[in-house]
Every structure is written in structure tokens, then in C-alpha cells.
């Protein structure tokens, strides 16, 4: 049996659901994959819980403690006030970090320190955080390659919807000609509510916040920035580019009015926030914008907080995957999937 030692950075909604999955499925993962996933350390921005024991932290107790509203630094026996994720990573006593702190797109925030620190320690990285990958993609991938470190970012690229796995694994050997997707659950939820129930924009946004799918600052969703980040990461990974955010033209849904939605309905169309990667000769055109789709379009029937991606290829034709509702559990499950796939055959 293979044992994988994990450091969890971030004990918010996604981090807690990740711990919950490990607590609930630990035995199942051993039976099915011969993999034992143990958490050596878990940190948030105030402190951490840490162990050196080969059994790892007691995750079932830890997640209950956190879900009861307690802080990780106060976790009995293991809690350490003020201990940072970066300090735990620097100890080097793990195989992989799971980065689930909130995305910071100004300078990458603590996640930048975590991921660069993990690469120095030759630890793999599984991340739901988009910040460092959006801002420092080229440098991160160069350093990771030099150290033989795996970067696994399914959870940062539409999470439960397998955008990268499909593009990189299922379409291997094809030439991917273009990608088109609905990559943000919050905006798709809002547009669906406006279309189906005539719900006001503000009310629908509040509902999405209650579902826990909107970003901490929901302008990232409604202004199209979250979709732009995912579009960029998919373009860089699947199309092998080193583009940056300034290469993405972005328009969100803040100016979509009930009248626009009714106008589209009259022509048997539906408005969706569409991410696109188009190859034009040697250059790549990346965009996010609201589009009125014909009802027959493969993305027209993607509703609520569900998402989808369509790839067009030279040898396999068009492939569309849909589903993968945005949710903290879905993001945690995407991290677990990346962990299993990264270590099961290592
Ligand atoms: N806020 C995002 C969404 C989830 O609504 O899909 C995290 O990317």
C-alpha cells in the first residue's frame, strides 16, 4: 500500500469538505486504490494543526471540530497558534500540498508562497486556488518541471467539471482546434433564474451566495473574471501556451437586462456567459462574453450552477462534457480526484 502525506493549506469551505471526504472515504480509497492519504498538517491564515506521527492527524475529529466553528490552531493536542502553512511546507515532511486558501489575484497571496515553497521541497501540488497559476504560470511550470513536481489544478479549472482531464487525457493525440465553455456556476445560476423564473438579478446573486458557490468578492463571478481565469488556465494547459490574463477579452453579465433575456427568448435563443479559446493561424483568441445561443447549441441546455465544456478536434470531432455543479464539495472532490490520479501509479 502506498501512503501519501498531505499538507492542507486553507480550512475554509473547500478545505473542510476535503477533510470530510478523507474522513468518510479513507478506507474505501485503501481498498480501491491501495492508497492511504494522511494529513500531516492543516493550516489557515491564523495557525495550524501539525503532527509527525505516521498516522497523520485524526481527520474525522478535526473536521467535526472545524465544522463546529473552531479554529484549527486550537485543535486539542495538535493545534499551534501562529504556525503558518509556509513553515509546515518548509519542514518538507509531506509528498503533496493541497492548496485551498482563497484565490488572490493581486499578487497570489499566501498561496504563492505555498506553491513555490512546495516546489522547492519537491512536493506535488494539488490546488483549488487559481491565483499563482493565473499570475505566474510560466515560471511555476518551468520550476516544477525542473524539480519533477506535478501541478494538478482540476479544482481551479471548473472543479467537478473535468475540463483538463478531458482536454489532456481523453483527447490525447488529437489537435484541439477550439474550446467553448460555461465555466462559472454563479453566473449560469443567475442567468438561468432570470430566464426560467424571471428572478431579479440581485436576488439570484444572493441565492448563489447562499449556495456557497460565489467568490468571496462576487464581482469576480459577475464581471467574468473567474471565467477568464479558468479560460486562461485551460488555454495554457490544453493548448500548451504561456498566455496571461491580458490576453483574455472579458465581459461579464452585469449589463445583461431582463429585456435582453426576453429578446433572446423571442428568437428561441438563450443567453449564456461563454468562454472561448480559438486558434487563428499561429495566434490564440481568448474571450469571455454573454452570448445568445440557439437552443440547439450543445451549451444551451446547461442550467443552474452546472457548467460545461465543448472541445472541437481534428480526429475525434466535437466532444462536450456537461454537469459538474459548482459547490465546495465538488471542488474538494476534484482535489481528491487529482490526488488519486497523481499518486495511484507513482
Ligand atoms: N465562483 C465559482 C463559480 C466557483 O461560481 O463557478 C469557484 O471557481
GROMACS .gro file of C-alpha atoms and ligand atoms in nm:
model
  354
    1UNK     CA    1   0.000   0.000   0.000
    2UNK     CA    2   0.122   0.348  -0.081
    3UNK     CA    3   0.097   0.620   0.183
    4UNK     CA    4   0.070   0.981   0.068
    5UNK     CA    5   0.146   1.255   0.319
    6UNK     CA    6  -0.055   1.572   0.269
    7UNK     CA    7  -0.032   1.930   0.395
    8UNK     CA    8  -0.364   2.111   0.366
    9UNK     CA    9  -0.342   2.489   0.324
   10UNK     CA   10  -0.680   2.651   0.382
   11UNK     CA   11  -0.950   2.527   0.617
   12UNK     CA   12  -1.246   2.721   0.470
   13UNK     CA   13  -1.545   2.570   0.290
   14UNK     CA   14  -1.344   2.371   0.034
   15UNK     CA   15  -1.071   2.266   0.282
   16UNK     CA   16  -1.329   2.136   0.528
   17UNK     CA   17  -1.511   1.937   0.258
   18UNK     CA   18  -1.177   1.789   0.153
   19UNK     CA   19  -1.111   1.673   0.509
   20UNK     CA   20  -1.466   1.537   0.524
   21UNK     CA   21  -1.406   1.329   0.211
   22UNK     CA   22  -1.085   1.187   0.358
   23UNK     CA   23  -1.263   1.111   0.686
   24UNK     CA   24  -1.557   0.942   0.512
   25UNK     CA   25  -1.366   0.758   0.237
   26UNK     CA   26  -1.025   0.676   0.379
   27UNK     CA   27  -1.093   0.302   0.400
   28UNK     CA   28  -1.262   0.296   0.060
   29UNK     CA   29  -0.955   0.456  -0.101
   30UNK     CA   30  -0.727   0.197   0.056
   31UNK     CA   31  -0.947  -0.088  -0.068
   32UNK     CA   32  -0.995   0.053  -0.418
   33UNK     CA   33  -0.662   0.219  -0.497
   34UNK     CA   34  -0.422   0.082  -0.237
   35UNK     CA   35  -0.367   0.443  -0.134
   36UNK     CA   36  -0.359   0.576   0.218
   37UNK     CA   37  -0.399   0.954   0.225
   38UNK     CA   38  -0.287   1.105   0.554
   39UNK     CA   39  -0.288   1.469   0.660
   40UNK     CA   40   0.032   1.572   0.838
   41UNK     CA   41  -0.060   1.939   0.872
   42UNK     CA   42  -0.356   2.167   0.816
   43UNK     CA   43  -0.319   2.545   0.820
   44UNK     CA   44  -0.535   2.851   0.786
   45UNK     CA   45  -0.427   3.214   0.799
   46UNK     CA   46  -0.408   3.221   1.180
   47UNK     CA   47  -0.239   2.895   1.272
   48UNK     CA   48  -0.223   2.524   1.212
   49UNK     CA   49  -0.252   2.169   1.342
   50UNK     CA   50   0.054   1.952   1.290
   51UNK     CA   51   0.178   1.602   1.363
   52UNK     CA   52   0.489   1.398   1.294
   53UNK     CA   53   0.308   1.071   1.354
   54UNK     CA   54   0.282   0.826   1.062
   55UNK     CA   55  -0.090   0.806   1.131
   56UNK     CA   56  -0.137   1.171   1.046
   57UNK     CA   57  -0.392   1.399   1.208
   58UNK     CA   58  -0.723   1.245   1.318
   59UNK     CA   59  -0.919   1.392   1.026
   60UNK     CA   60  -1.267   1.286   1.137
   61UNK     CA   61  -1.221   1.465   1.471
   62UNK     CA   62  -1.054   1.762   1.302
   63UNK     CA   63  -1.333   1.820   1.051
   64UNK     CA   64  -1.601   1.795   1.319
   65UNK     CA   65  -1.403   2.041   1.531
   66UNK     CA   66  -1.375   2.286   1.241
   67UNK     CA   67  -1.737   2.248   1.132
   68UNK     CA   68  -1.839   2.329   1.491
   69UNK     CA   69  -1.687   2.673   1.429
   70UNK     CA   70  -1.349   2.621   1.598
   71UNK     CA   71  -1.012   2.731   1.463
   72UNK     CA   72  -0.752   2.482   1.350
   73UNK     CA   73  -0.485   2.642   1.571
   74UNK     CA   74  -0.687   2.545   1.880
   75UNK     CA   75  -0.734   2.178   1.782
   76UNK     CA   76  -0.652   1.985   2.101
   77UNK     CA   77  -0.307   1.819   2.113
   78UNK     CA   78  -0.210   1.923   1.758
   79UNK     CA   79  -0.303   2.293   1.730
   80UNK     CA   80  -0.026   2.554   1.712
   81UNK     CA   81  -0.111   2.923   1.727
   82UNK     CA   82   0.050   3.132   1.453
   83UNK     CA   83   0.217   2.837   1.275
   84UNK     CA   84   0.194   2.907   0.902
   85UNK     CA   85   0.139   2.683   0.604
   86UNK     CA   86   0.472   2.806   0.463
   87UNK     CA   87   0.653   2.695   0.781
   88UNK     CA   88   0.499   2.349   0.767
   89UNK     CA   89   0.586   2.314   0.398
   90UNK     CA   90   0.947   2.419   0.471
   91UNK     CA   91   0.979   2.120   0.707
   92UNK     CA   92   0.949   1.902   0.397
   93UNK     CA   93   0.765   1.620   0.572
   94UNK     CA   94   0.499   1.557   0.305
   95UNK     CA   95   0.455   1.439  -0.053
   96UNK     CA   96   0.200   1.695  -0.163
   97UNK     CA   97   0.031   2.016  -0.064
   98UNK     CA   98  -0.341   2.069  -0.112
   99UNK     CA   99  -0.387   2.442  -0.164
  100UNK     CA  100  -0.739   2.561  -0.076
  101UNK     CA  101  -0.685   2.915   0.051
  102UNK     CA  102  -0.899   3.188  -0.112
  103UNK     CA  103  -0.778   3.296  -0.456
  104UNK     CA  104  -0.584   3.624  -0.453
  105UNK     CA  105  -0.537   3.771  -0.797
  106UNK     CA  106  -0.340   4.077  -0.691
  107UNK     CA  107  -0.013   3.904  -0.607
  108UNK     CA  108  -0.111   3.541  -0.544
  109UNK     CA  109  -0.131   3.593  -0.165
  110UNK     CA  110  -0.009   3.319   0.072
  111UNK     CA  111  -0.078   3.061  -0.197
  112UNK     CA  112   0.215   3.196  -0.396
  113UNK     CA  113   0.448   3.126  -0.103
  114UNK     CA  114   0.290   2.784  -0.055
  115UNK     CA  115   0.326   2.665  -0.413
  116UNK     CA  116   0.678   2.799  -0.471
  117UNK     CA  117   0.778   2.659  -0.130
  118UNK     CA  118   0.632   2.319  -0.216
  119UNK     CA  119   0.825   2.309  -0.545
  120UNK     CA  120   1.148   2.382  -0.356
  121UNK     CA  121   1.069   2.083  -0.134
  122UNK     CA  122   0.988   1.867  -0.441
  123UNK     CA  123   0.630   1.825  -0.323
  124UNK     CA  124   0.348   1.785  -0.574
  125UNK     CA  125   0.075   2.048  -0.571
  126UNK     CA  126  -0.298   1.997  -0.588
  127UNK     CA  127  -0.475   2.332  -0.599
  128UNK     CA  128  -0.823   2.478  -0.596
  129UNK     CA  129  -0.659   2.820  -0.576
  130UNK     CA  130  -0.619   2.985  -0.915
  131UNK     CA  131  -0.408   3.285  -0.808
  132UNK     CA  132  -0.049   3.160  -0.851
  133UNK     CA  133  -0.133   2.966  -1.167
  134UNK     CA  134  -0.306   3.261  -1.333
  135UNK     CA  135  -0.034   3.509  -1.234
  136UNK     CA  136   0.288   3.305  -1.252
  137UNK     CA  137   0.202   3.016  -1.483
  138UNK     CA  138   0.515   3.015  -1.694
  139UNK     CA  139   0.758   3.041  -1.403
  140UNK     CA  140   0.571   2.784  -1.194
  141UNK     CA  141   0.563   2.528  -1.470
  142UNK     CA  142   0.931   2.582  -1.552
  143UNK     CA  143   1.036   2.536  -1.190
  144UNK     CA  144   0.801   2.242  -1.136
  145UNK     CA  145   0.934   2.069  -1.445
  146UNK     CA  146   1.293   2.118  -1.334
  147UNK     CA  147   1.211   1.958  -0.997
  148UNK     CA  148   0.988   1.683  -1.135
  149UNK     CA  149   0.692   1.821  -0.941
  150UNK     CA  150   0.336   1.759  -1.060
  151UNK     CA  151   0.094   2.052  -1.073
  152UNK     CA  152  -0.265   1.935  -1.052
  153UNK     CA  153  -0.520   2.210  -1.099
  154UNK     CA  154  -0.851   2.043  -1.186
  155UNK     CA  155  -1.016   2.214  -0.890
  156UNK     CA  156  -0.901   2.555  -1.020
  157UNK     CA  157  -1.039   2.493  -1.370
  158UNK     CA  158  -1.411   2.436  -1.311
  159UNK     CA  159  -1.362   2.175  -1.036
  160UNK     CA  160  -1.614   1.893  -1.069
  161UNK     CA  161  -1.637   1.953  -1.445
  162UNK     CA  162  -1.337   1.764  -1.588
  163UNK     CA  163  -1.207   2.031  -1.827
  164UNK     CA  164  -0.836   1.946  -1.813
  165UNK     CA  165  -0.873   1.569  -1.783
  166UNK     CA  166  -1.083   1.562  -2.098
  167UNK     CA  167  -0.857   1.802  -2.288
  168UNK     CA  168  -0.530   1.637  -2.184
  169UNK     CA  169  -0.613   1.270  -2.136
  170UNK     CA  170  -0.927   1.188  -2.334
  171UNK     CA  171  -0.822   1.397  -2.634
  172UNK     CA  172  -0.453   1.299  -2.627
  173UNK     CA  173  -0.314   1.273  -2.980
  174UNK     CA  174  -0.581   1.491  -3.134
  175UNK     CA  175  -0.531   1.850  -3.242
  176UNK     CA  176  -0.766   2.055  -3.030
  177UNK     CA  177  -0.896   2.326  -3.260
  178UNK     CA  178  -1.108   2.525  -3.018
  179UNK     CA  179  -1.279   2.518  -2.680
  180UNK     CA  180  -1.603   2.676  -2.574
  181UNK     CA  181  -1.747   2.655  -2.225
  182UNK     CA  182  -1.969   2.769  -1.945
  183UNK     CA  183  -1.713   2.775  -1.669
  184UNK     CA  184  -1.876   2.974  -1.390
  185UNK     CA  185  -2.163   2.829  -1.187
  186UNK     CA  186  -2.268   3.156  -1.022
  187UNK     CA  187  -2.334   3.343  -1.346
  188UNK     CA  188  -2.501   3.042  -1.505
  189UNK     CA  189  -2.724   3.014  -1.197
  190UNK     CA  190  -2.816   3.385  -1.219
  191UNK     CA  191  -2.889   3.373  -1.594
  192UNK     CA  192  -3.095   3.055  -1.550
  193UNK     CA  193  -3.300   3.205  -1.268
  194UNK     CA  194  -3.361   3.521  -1.470
  195UNK     CA  195  -3.467   3.316  -1.774
  196UNK     CA  196  -3.674   3.042  -1.608
  197UNK     CA  197  -3.831   3.221  -1.311
  198UNK     CA  198  -3.798   3.587  -1.401
  199UNK     CA  199  -3.592   3.630  -1.082
  200UNK     CA  200  -3.429   3.971  -1.040
  201UNK     CA  201  -3.052   3.977  -1.094
  202UNK     CA  202  -2.973   4.087  -0.734
  203UNK     CA  203  -3.197   3.820  -0.581
  204UNK     CA  204  -3.044   3.546  -0.795
  205UNK     CA  205  -2.693   3.662  -0.700
  206UNK     CA  206  -2.785   3.646  -0.329
  207UNK     CA  207  -2.919   3.292  -0.382
  208UNK     CA  208  -2.589   3.191  -0.546
  209UNK     CA  209  -2.401   3.336  -0.250
  210UNK     CA  210  -2.618   3.133  -0.014
  211UNK     CA  211  -2.533   2.819  -0.210
  212UNK     CA  212  -2.165   2.893  -0.133
  213UNK     CA  213  -2.064   2.899  -0.499
  214UNK     CA  214  -1.998   3.270  -0.549
  215UNK     CA  215  -1.646   3.403  -0.493
  216UNK     CA  216  -1.578   3.589  -0.166
  217UNK     CA  217  -1.599   3.901  -0.382
  218UNK     CA  218  -1.882   3.812  -0.625
  219UNK     CA  219  -1.770   4.076  -0.874
  220UNK     CA  220  -1.516   3.812  -0.981
  221UNK     CA  221  -1.808   3.598  -1.095
  222UNK     CA  222  -2.045   3.853  -1.245
  223UNK     CA  223  -1.775   4.058  -1.419
  224UNK     CA  224  -1.646   3.744  -1.587
  225UNK     CA  225  -1.306   3.740  -1.414
  226UNK     CA  226  -1.345   3.391  -1.266
  227UNK     CA  227  -1.439   3.260  -1.611
  228UNK     CA  228  -1.142   3.445  -1.760
  229UNK     CA  229  -0.905   3.282  -1.510
  230UNK     CA  230  -1.034   2.935  -1.597
  231UNK     CA  231  -1.027   3.010  -1.970
  232UNK     CA  232  -0.664   3.117  -1.940
  233UNK     CA  233  -0.562   2.807  -1.742
  234UNK     CA  234  -0.739   2.576  -1.987
  235UNK     CA  235  -0.575   2.753  -2.282
  236UNK     CA  236  -0.231   2.728  -2.126
  237UNK     CA  237  -0.266   2.364  -2.021
  238UNK     CA  238  -0.463   2.209  -2.306
  239UNK     CA  239  -0.322   2.422  -2.586
  240UNK     CA  240   0.031   2.432  -2.440
  241UNK     CA  241   0.051   2.812  -2.424
  242UNK     CA  242   0.200   3.062  -2.179
  243UNK     CA  243  -0.060   3.333  -2.217
  244UNK     CA  244  -0.158   3.580  -1.948
  245UNK     CA  245  -0.479   3.746  -1.831
  246UNK     CA  246  -0.422   4.048  -2.054
  247UNK     CA  247  -0.471   3.807  -2.348
  248UNK     CA  248  -0.833   3.741  -2.246
  249UNK     CA  249  -1.104   3.981  -2.356
  250UNK     CA  250  -1.362   3.985  -2.076
  251UNK     CA  251  -1.721   4.097  -2.047
  252UNK     CA  252  -1.939   3.975  -1.762
  253UNK     CA  253  -2.315   3.959  -1.711
  254UNK     CA  254  -2.364   4.284  -1.519
  255UNK     CA  255  -2.517   4.452  -1.821
  256UNK     CA  256  -2.750   4.169  -1.920
  257UNK     CA  257  -3.102   4.301  -1.864
  258UNK     CA  258  -3.436   4.116  -1.830
  259UNK     CA  259  -3.520   4.278  -2.167
  260UNK     CA  260  -3.213   4.118  -2.330
  261UNK     CA  261  -3.322   3.782  -2.194
  262UNK     CA  262  -3.677   3.826  -2.327
  263UNK     CA  263  -3.545   3.945  -2.663
  264UNK     CA  264  -3.333   3.628  -2.691
  265UNK     CA  265  -3.629   3.411  -2.586
  266UNK     CA  266  -3.842   3.558  -2.868
  267UNK     CA  267  -3.583   3.435  -3.121
  268UNK     CA  268  -3.573   3.094  -2.949
  269UNK     CA  269  -3.233   3.169  -2.800
  270UNK     CA  270  -3.089   3.173  -2.451
  271UNK     CA  271  -2.815   3.396  -2.309
  272UNK     CA  272  -2.513   3.223  -2.152
  273UNK     CA  273  -2.175   3.350  -2.037
  274UNK     CA  274  -1.943   3.182  -2.285
  275UNK     CA  275  -1.568   3.129  -2.256
  276UNK     CA  276  -1.387   3.070  -2.583
  277UNK     CA  277  -1.042   2.965  -2.694
  278UNK     CA  278  -1.000   2.998  -3.069
  279UNK     CA  279  -0.691   2.917  -3.269
  280UNK     CA  280  -0.641   3.162  -3.554
  281UNK     CA  281  -0.330   3.069  -3.751
  282UNK     CA  282  -0.046   3.095  -3.503
  283UNK     CA  283  -0.235   3.304  -3.253
  284UNK     CA  284  -0.489   3.232  -2.985
  285UNK     CA  285  -0.801   3.434  -2.921
  286UNK     CA  286  -0.938   3.404  -2.568
  287UNK     CA  287  -1.266   3.562  -2.465
  288UNK     CA  288  -1.546   3.563  -2.210
  289UNK     CA  289  -1.875   3.728  -2.302
  290UNK     CA  290  -2.252   3.682  -2.282
  291UNK     CA  291  -2.387   3.522  -2.600
  292UNK     CA  292  -2.736   3.440  -2.721
  293UNK     CA  293  -2.716   3.072  -2.816
  294UNK     CA  294  -2.955   2.882  -3.040
  295UNK     CA  295  -3.149   2.626  -2.839
  296UNK     CA  296  -2.978   2.353  -3.042
  297UNK     CA  297  -2.629   2.464  -2.931
  298UNK     CA  298  -2.463   2.199  -2.706
  299UNK     CA  299  -2.421   2.455  -2.425
  300UNK     CA  300  -2.778   2.593  -2.441
  301UNK     CA  301  -2.924   2.330  -2.208
  302UNK     CA  302  -2.665   2.373  -1.931
  303UNK     CA  303  -2.866   2.519  -1.646
  304UNK     CA  304  -2.837   2.635  -1.287
  305UNK     CA  305  -2.494   2.607  -1.128
  306UNK     CA  306  -2.390   2.338  -1.377
  307UNK     CA  307  -2.109   2.404  -1.624
  308UNK     CA  308  -1.985   2.254  -1.948
  309UNK     CA  309  -1.701   2.248  -2.197
  310UNK     CA  310  -1.701   2.164  -2.568
  311UNK     CA  311  -1.377   2.086  -2.748
  312UNK     CA  312  -1.350   2.068  -3.124
  313UNK     CA  313  -1.077   1.836  -3.250
  314UNK     CA  314  -0.940   1.724  -3.586
  315UNK     CA  315  -0.968   1.348  -3.536
  316UNK     CA  316  -1.240   1.299  -3.273
  317UNK     CA  317  -1.480   1.573  -3.381
  318UNK     CA  318  -1.668   1.768  -3.117
  319UNK     CA  319  -1.672   1.648  -2.757
  320UNK     CA  320  -1.893   1.812  -2.495
  321UNK     CA  321  -1.892   1.735  -2.123
  322UNK     CA  322  -2.153   1.891  -1.901
  323UNK     CA  323  -2.250   1.884  -1.537
  324UNK     CA  324  -2.008   1.939  -1.252
  325UNK     CA  325  -2.216   2.180  -1.047
  326UNK     CA  326  -2.014   2.445  -0.866
  327UNK     CA  327  -2.007   2.364  -0.495
  328UNK     CA  328  -1.748   2.338  -0.217
  329UNK     CA  329  -1.793   1.957  -0.217
  330UNK     CA  330  -1.738   1.947  -0.595
  331UNK     CA  331  -1.415   2.147  -0.561
  332UNK     CA  332  -1.297   1.920  -0.279
  333UNK     CA  333  -1.385   1.613  -0.486
  334UNK     CA  334  -1.183   1.749  -0.778
  335UNK     CA  335  -0.880   1.781  -0.548
  336UNK     CA  336  -0.931   1.425  -0.424
  337UNK     CA  337  -0.953   1.304  -0.785
  338UNK     CA  338  -0.627   1.479  -0.874
  339UNK     CA  339  -0.457   1.328  -0.569
  340UNK     CA  340  -0.570   0.977  -0.654
  341UNK     CA  341  -0.474   1.005  -1.020
  342UNK     CA  342  -0.138   1.163  -0.937
  343UNK     CA  343  -0.032   0.903  -0.682
  344UNK     CA  344  -0.207   0.581  -0.776
  345UNK     CA  345   0.052   0.496  -1.040
  346UNK     CA  346   0.355   0.682  -0.897
  347LIG     N1  347  -1.734   3.104  -0.809
  347LIG     C1  348  -1.709   2.991  -0.892
  347LIG     C2  349  -1.833   2.951  -0.968
  347LIG     C3  350  -1.659   2.872  -0.814
  347LIG     O1  351  -1.937   3.013  -0.947
  347LIG     O2  352  -1.827   2.860  -1.051
  347LIG     C4  353  -1.511   2.872  -0.797
  347LIG     O3  354  -1.444   2.879  -0.920
   0.00000   0.00000   0.00000
